[in-house]
Coordinates of N, CA and C in Angstrom, one line a residue:
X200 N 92.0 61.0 86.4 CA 91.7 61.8 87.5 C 91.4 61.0 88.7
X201 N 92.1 61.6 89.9 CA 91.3 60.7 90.8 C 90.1 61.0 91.8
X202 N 89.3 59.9 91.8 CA 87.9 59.9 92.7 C 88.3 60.7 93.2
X203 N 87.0 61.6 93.5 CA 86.6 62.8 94.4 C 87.7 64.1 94.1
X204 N 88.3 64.4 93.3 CA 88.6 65.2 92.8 C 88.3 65.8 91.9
X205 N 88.2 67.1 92.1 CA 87.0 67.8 90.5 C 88.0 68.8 89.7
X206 N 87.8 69.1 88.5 CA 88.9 69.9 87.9 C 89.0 71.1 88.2
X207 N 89.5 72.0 87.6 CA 89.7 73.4 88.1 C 91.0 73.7 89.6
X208 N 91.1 74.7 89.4 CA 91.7 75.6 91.0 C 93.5 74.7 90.6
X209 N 94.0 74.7 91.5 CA 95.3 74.6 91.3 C 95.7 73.2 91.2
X210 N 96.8 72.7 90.6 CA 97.5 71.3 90.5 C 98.5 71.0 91.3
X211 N 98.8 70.1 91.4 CA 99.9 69.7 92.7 C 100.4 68.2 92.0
X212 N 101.6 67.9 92.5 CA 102.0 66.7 92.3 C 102.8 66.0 93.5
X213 N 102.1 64.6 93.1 CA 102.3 63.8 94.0 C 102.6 62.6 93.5
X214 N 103.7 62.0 93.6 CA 104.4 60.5 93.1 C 104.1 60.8 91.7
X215 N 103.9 61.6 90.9 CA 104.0 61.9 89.0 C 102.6 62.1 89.3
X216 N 101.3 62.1 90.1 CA 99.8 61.9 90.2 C 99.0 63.4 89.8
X217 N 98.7 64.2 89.0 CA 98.7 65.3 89.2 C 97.3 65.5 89.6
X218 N 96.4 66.1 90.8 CA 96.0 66.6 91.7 C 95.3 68.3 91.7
X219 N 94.2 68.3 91.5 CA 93.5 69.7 91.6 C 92.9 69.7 92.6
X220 N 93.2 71.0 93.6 CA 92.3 71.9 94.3 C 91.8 72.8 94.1
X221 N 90.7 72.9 94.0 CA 89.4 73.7 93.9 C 89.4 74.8 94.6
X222 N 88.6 76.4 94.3 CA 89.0 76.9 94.9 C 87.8 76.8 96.0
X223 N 86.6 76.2 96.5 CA 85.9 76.0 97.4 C 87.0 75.1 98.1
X224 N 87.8 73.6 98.1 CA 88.8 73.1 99.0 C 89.3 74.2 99.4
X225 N 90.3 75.1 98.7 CA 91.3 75.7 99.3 C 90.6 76.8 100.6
X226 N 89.0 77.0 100.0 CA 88.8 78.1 101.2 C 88.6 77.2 102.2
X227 N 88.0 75.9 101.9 CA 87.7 75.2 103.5 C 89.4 75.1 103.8
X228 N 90.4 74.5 103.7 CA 91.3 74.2 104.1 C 91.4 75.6 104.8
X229 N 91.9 76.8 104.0 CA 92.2 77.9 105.3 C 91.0 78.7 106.5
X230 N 89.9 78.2 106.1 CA 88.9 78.5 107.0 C 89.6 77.7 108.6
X231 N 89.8 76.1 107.7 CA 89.9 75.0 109.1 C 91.4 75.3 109.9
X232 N 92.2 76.0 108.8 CA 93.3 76.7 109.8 C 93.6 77.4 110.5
X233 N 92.6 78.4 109.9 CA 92.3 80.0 110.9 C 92.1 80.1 112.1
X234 N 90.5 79.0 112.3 CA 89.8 78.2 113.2 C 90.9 77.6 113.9
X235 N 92.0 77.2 113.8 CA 92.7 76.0 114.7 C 93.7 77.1 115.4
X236 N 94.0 77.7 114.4 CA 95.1 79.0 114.8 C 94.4 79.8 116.0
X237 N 93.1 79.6 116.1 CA 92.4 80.6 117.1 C 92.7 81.6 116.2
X238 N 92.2 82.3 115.0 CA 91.9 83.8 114.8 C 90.6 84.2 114.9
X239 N 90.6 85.6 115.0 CA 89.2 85.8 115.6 C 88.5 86.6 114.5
X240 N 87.4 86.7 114.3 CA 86.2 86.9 113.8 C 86.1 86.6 112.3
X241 N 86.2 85.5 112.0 CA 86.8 85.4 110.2 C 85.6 85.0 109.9
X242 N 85.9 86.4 108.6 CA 84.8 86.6 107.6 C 85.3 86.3 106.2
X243 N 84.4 86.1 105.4 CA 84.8 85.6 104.2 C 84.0 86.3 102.9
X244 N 84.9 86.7 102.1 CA 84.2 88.2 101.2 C 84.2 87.2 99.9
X245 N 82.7 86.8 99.3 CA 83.0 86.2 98.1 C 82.9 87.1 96.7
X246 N 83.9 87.3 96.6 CA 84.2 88.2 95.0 C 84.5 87.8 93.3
X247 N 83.7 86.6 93.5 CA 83.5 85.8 92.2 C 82.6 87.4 91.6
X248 N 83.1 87.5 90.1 CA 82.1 88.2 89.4 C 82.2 89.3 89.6
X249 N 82.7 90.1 90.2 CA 83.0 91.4 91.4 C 84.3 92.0 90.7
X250 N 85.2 91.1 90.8 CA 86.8 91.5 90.5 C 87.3 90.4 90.0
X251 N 88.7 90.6 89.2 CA 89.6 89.7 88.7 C 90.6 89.5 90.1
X252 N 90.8 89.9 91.2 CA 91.7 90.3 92.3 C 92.1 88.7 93.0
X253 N 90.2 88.4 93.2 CA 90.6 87.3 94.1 C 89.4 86.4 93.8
X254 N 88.9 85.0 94.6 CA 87.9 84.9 93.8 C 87.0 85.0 95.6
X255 N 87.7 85.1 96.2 CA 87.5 85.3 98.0 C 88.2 85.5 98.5
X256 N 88.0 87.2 99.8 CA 89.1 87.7 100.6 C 88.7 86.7 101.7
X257 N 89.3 86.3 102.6 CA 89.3 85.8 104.1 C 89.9 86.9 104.7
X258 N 88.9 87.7 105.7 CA 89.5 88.4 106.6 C 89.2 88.1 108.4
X259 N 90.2 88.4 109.4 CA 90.6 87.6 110.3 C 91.0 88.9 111.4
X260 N 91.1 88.2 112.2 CA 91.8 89.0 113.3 C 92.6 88.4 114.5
X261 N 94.0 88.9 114.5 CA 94.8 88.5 115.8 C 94.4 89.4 116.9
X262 N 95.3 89.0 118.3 CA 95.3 89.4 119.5 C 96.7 90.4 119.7
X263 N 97.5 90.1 119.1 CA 98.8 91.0 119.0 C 99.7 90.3 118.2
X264 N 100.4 91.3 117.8 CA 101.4 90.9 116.2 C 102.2 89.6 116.6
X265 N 102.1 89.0 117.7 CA 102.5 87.7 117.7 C 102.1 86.5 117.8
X266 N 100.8 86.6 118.0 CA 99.8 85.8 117.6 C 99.6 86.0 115.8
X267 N 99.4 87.3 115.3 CA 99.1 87.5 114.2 C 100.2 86.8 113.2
X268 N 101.2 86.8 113.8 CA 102.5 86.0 112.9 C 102.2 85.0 113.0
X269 N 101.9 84.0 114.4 CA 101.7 82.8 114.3 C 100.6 81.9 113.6
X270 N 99.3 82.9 113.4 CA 98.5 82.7 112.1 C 99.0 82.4 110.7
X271 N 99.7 83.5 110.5 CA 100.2 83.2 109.2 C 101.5 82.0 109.3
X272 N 101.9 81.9 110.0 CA 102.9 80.5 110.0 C 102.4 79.2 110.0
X273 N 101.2 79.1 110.4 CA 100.4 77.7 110.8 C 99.5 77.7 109.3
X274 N 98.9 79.1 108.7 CA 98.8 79.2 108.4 C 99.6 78.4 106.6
X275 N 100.5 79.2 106.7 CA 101.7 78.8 105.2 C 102.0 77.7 105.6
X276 N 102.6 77.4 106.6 CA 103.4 75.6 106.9 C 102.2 74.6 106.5
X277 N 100.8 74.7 107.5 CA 100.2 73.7 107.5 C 99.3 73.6 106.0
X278 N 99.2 74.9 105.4 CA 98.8 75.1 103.7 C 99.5 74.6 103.1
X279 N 100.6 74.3 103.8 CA 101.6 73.7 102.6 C 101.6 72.3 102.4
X280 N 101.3 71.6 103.8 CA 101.0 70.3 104.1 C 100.0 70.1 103.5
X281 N 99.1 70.5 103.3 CA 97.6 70.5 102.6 C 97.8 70.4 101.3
X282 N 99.0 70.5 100.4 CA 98.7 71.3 99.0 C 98.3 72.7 99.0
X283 N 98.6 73.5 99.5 CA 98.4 74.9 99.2 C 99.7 75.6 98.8
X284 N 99.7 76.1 97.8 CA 100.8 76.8 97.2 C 100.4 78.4 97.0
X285 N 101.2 78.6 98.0 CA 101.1 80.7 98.8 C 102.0 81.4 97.2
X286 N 100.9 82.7 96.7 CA 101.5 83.3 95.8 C 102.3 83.9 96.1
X287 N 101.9 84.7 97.5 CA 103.3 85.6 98.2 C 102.7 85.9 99.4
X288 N 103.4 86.7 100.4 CA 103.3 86.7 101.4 C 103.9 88.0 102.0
X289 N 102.8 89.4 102.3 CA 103.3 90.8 102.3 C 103.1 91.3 103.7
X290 N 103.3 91.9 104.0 CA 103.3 92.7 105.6 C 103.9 91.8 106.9
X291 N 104.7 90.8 106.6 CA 104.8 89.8 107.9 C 105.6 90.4 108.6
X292 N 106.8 91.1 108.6 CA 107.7 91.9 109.4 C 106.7 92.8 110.4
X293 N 106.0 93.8 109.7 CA 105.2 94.7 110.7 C 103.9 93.9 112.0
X294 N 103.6 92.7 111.3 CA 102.5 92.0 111.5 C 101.4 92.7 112.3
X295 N 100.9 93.8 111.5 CA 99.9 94.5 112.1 C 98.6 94.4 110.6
X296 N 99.0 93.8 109.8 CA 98.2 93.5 108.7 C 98.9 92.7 107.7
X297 N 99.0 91.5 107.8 CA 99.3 89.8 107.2 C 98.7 89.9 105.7
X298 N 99.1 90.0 104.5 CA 98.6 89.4 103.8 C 99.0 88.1 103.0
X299 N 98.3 86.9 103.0 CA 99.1 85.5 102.2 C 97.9 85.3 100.9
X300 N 98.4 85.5 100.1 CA 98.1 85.0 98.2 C 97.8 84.1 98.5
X301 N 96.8 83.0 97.8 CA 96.9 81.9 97.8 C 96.3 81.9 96.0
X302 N 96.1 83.4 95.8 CA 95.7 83.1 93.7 C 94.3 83.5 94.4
X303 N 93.4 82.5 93.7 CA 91.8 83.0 93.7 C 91.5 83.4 95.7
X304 N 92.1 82.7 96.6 CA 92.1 83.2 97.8 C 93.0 83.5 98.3
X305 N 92.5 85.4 99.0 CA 93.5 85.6 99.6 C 93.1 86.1 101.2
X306 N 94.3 85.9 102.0 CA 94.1 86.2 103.1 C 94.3 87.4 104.0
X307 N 93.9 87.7 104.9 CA 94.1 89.0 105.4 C 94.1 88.7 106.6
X308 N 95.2 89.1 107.7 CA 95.1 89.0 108.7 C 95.6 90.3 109.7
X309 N 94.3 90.9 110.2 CA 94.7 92.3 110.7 C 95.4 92.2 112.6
X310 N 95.6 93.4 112.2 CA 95.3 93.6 114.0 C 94.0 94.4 114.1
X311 N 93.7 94.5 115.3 CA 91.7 95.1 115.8 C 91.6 96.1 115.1
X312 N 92.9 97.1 115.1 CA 93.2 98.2 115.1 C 93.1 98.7 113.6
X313 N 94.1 98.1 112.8 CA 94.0 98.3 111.3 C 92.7 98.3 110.9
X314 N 92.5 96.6 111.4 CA 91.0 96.2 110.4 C 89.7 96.9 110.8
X315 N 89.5 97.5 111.6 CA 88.9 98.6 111.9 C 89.1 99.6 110.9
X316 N 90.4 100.4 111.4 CA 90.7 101.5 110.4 C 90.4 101.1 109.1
X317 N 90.8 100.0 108.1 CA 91.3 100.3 107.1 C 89.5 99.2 106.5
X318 N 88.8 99.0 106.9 CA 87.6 98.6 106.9 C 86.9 97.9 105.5
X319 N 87.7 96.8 105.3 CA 87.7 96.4 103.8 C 86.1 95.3 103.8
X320 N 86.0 94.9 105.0 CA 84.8 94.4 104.7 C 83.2 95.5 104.3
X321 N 83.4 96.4 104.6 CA 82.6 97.2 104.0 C 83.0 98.1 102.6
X322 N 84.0 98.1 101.8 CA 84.2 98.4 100.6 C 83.2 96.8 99.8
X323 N 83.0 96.1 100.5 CA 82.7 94.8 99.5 C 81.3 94.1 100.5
X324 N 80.8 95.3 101.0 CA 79.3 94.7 102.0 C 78.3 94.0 101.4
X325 N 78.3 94.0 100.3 CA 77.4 93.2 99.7 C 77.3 91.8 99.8
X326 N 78.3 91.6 99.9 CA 78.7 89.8 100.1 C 79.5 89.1 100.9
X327 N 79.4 89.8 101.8 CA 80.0 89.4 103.5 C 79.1 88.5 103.5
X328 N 79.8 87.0 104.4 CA 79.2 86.2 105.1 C 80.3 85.5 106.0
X329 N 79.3 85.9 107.2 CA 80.1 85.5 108.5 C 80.5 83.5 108.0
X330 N 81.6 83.1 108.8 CA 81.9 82.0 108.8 C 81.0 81.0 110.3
X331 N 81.0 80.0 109.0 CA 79.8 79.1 109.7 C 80.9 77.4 109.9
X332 N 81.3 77.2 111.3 CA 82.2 76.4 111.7 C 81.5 75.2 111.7
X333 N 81.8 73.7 110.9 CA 81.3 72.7 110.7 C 82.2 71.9 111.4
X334 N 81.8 70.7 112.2 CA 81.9 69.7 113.3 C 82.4 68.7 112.3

């Protein structure tokens, strides 16, 4: 195994080297992309214990479905650069609610509008916690 890598969360390969991300990496990784993408207000639902679904929703918000696509593209491209391997990738055509699989993390990226309406952070209020941006 190599230094600083811990087992668990997904494998990847590199030069024959095989490689686990965790699923605390994979959420900093898309936290630090969300943040770069400029999405706005990203919350992070931890559902360890809760559900088999996910093991954390990331939920987000664009400015309009064209911003909201370009989330998810910086998003999947630069996840991909990272070692992230996307399970699928649903609503992108409407892009009025984004969603990218990533397995134990998934993503959610609304418009104001939806994520309002459709108000998933309060089906799971218990363990909301706002995102806390590290330097």
């Amino acid at each position: 195994m190599l230094p600083g890598i811990l087992p668990g969360g997904i494998t990847l390969q590199y030069s024959g080297v095989s490689v686990k991300i965790e699923t605390e990496q994979k959420l900093e990784i898309v936290q630090r992309l969300l943040v770069a993408k400029k999405a706005d207000e990203i919350e992070v639902i931890d559902l360890r214990g809760r559900t088999l679904i996910a093991d954390y929703f990331v939920v987000c918000s664009g400015t309009s479905n064209t911003h909201i696509k370009a989330i998810a593209d910086g998003l999947i491209a630069e996840g991909k650069d990272e070692g992230l391997k996307k399970d699928r990738v649903e609503g992108y055509a409407q892009a009025c609610w984004v969603l990218v699989d990533y397995g134990d993390v998934v993503v959610h990226i609304f418009a104001r509008e939806e994520r309002e309406y459709y108000d998933i952070e309060s089906l799971w209020k218990a363990t909301v916690a706002k995102l806390e941006i590290r330097e």
